[in-house]
mmCIF file of C-alpha atoms and ligand atoms in Angstrom:
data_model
loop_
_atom_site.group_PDB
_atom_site.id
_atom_site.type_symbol
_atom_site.label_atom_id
_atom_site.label_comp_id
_atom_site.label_asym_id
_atom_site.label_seq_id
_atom_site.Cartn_x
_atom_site.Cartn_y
_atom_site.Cartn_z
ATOM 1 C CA UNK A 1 73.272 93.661 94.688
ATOM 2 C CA UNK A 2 70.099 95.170 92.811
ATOM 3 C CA UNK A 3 68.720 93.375 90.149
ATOM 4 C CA UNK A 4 66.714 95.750 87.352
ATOM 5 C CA UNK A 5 63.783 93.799 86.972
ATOM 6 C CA UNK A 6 62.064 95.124 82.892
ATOM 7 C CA UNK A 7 58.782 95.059 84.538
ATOM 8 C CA UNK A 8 59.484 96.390 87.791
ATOM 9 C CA UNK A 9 62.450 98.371 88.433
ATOM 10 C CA UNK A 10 65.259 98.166 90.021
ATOM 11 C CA UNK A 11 65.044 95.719 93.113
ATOM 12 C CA UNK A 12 67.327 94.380 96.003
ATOM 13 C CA UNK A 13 68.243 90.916 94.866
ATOM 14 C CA UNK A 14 66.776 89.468 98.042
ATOM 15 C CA UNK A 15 63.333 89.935 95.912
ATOM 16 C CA UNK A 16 64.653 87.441 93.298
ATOM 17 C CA UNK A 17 65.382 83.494 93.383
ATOM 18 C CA UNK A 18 68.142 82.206 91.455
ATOM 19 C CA UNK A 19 68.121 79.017 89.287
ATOM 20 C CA UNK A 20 71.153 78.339 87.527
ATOM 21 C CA UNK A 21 73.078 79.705 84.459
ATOM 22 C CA UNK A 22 70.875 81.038 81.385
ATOM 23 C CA UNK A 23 72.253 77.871 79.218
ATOM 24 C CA UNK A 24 70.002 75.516 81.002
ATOM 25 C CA UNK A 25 67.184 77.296 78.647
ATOM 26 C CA UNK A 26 68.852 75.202 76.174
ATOM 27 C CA UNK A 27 67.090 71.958 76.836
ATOM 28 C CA UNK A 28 68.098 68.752 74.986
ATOM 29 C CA UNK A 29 65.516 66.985 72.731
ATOM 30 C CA UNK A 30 63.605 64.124 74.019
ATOM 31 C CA UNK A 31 65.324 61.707 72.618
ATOM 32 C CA UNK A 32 68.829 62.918 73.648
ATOM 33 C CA UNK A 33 71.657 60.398 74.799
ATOM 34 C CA UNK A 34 71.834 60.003 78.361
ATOM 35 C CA UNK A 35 75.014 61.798 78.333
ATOM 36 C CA UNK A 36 73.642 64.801 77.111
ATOM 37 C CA UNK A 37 71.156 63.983 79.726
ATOM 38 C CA UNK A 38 73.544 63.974 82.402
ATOM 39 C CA UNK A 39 75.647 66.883 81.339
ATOM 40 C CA UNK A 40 72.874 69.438 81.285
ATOM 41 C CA UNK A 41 71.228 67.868 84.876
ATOM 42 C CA UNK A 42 74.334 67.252 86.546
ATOM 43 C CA UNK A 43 77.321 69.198 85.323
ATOM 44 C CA UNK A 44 77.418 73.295 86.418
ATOM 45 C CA UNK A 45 80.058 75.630 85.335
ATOM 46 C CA UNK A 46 81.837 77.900 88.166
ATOM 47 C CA UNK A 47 82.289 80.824 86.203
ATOM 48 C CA UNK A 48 84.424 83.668 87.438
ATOM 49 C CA UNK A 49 83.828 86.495 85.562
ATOM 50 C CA UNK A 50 80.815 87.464 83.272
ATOM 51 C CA UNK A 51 77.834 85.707 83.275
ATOM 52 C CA UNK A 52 74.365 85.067 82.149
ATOM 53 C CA UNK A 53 71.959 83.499 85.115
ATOM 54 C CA UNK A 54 68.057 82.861 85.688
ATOM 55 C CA UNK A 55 66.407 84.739 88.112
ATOM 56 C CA UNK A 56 62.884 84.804 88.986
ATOM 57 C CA UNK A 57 61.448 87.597 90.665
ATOM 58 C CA UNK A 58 59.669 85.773 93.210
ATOM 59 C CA UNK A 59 58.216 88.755 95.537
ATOM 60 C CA UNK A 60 57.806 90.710 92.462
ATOM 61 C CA UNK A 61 55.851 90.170 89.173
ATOM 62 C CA UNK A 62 57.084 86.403 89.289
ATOM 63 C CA UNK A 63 58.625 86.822 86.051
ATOM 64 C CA UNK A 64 61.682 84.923 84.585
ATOM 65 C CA UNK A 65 64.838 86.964 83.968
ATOM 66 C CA UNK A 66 68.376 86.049 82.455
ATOM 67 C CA UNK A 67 70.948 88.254 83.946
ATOM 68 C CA UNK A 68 73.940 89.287 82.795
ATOM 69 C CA UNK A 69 76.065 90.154 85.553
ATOM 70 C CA UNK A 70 80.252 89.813 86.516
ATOM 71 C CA UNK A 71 80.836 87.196 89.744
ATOM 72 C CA UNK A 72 83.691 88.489 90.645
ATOM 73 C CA UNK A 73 82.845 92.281 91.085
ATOM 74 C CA UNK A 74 79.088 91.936 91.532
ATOM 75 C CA UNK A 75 78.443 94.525 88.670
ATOM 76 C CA UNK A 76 75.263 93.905 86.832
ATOM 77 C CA UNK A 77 74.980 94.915 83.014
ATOM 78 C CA UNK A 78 71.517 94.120 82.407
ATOM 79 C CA UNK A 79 68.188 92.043 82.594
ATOM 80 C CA UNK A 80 65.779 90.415 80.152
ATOM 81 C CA UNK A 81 62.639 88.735 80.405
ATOM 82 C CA UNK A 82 62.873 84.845 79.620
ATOM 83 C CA UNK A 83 61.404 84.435 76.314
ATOM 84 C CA UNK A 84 59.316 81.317 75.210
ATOM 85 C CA UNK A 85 58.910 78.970 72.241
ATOM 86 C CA UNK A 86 55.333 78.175 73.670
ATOM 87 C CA UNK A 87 52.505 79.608 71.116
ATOM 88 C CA UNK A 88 49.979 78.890 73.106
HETATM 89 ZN ZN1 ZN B 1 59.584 92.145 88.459
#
């Protein structure tokens, strides 16, 4: 599988580490529940089919990517860098 890193190019996914499914950018507030908590620590989806995922190019530029790739046929539709809410 080759990941096409917007920064670098196209690279073997060996280059890249993944972290989980793009939704864990959705972080609950402070003072969530602990459900909520425990849901977005604990609880993964096994998706089969199309997906967005978190990779970080690790022997690359180190930046974060989401993914959006198939897990059933390996097919990869595109990458994005991970953007931030940080202003500063
Ligand atoms: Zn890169």
């Amino acid at each position: 599988m080759r990941i096409p890193c917007p920064i670098c190019g196209t690279r073997d996914r060996r280059e890249f580490y993944y972290q989980g499914a793009a939704s864990l950018l959705d972080r609950p507030a402070p003072g969530a529940g602990g459900e909520v908590w425990h849901a977005y620590l604990h609880l993964r989806d096994n998706p089969a089919g199309r997906t967005r995922d978190l990779w970080y190019h690790e022997a690359g530029c180190g930046a974060w990517l989401v993914v959006e790739r198939d897990t059933l046929t390996h097919e990869i539709f595109g990458a994005a860098l991970v953007e931030t809410s940080d202003a500063d």
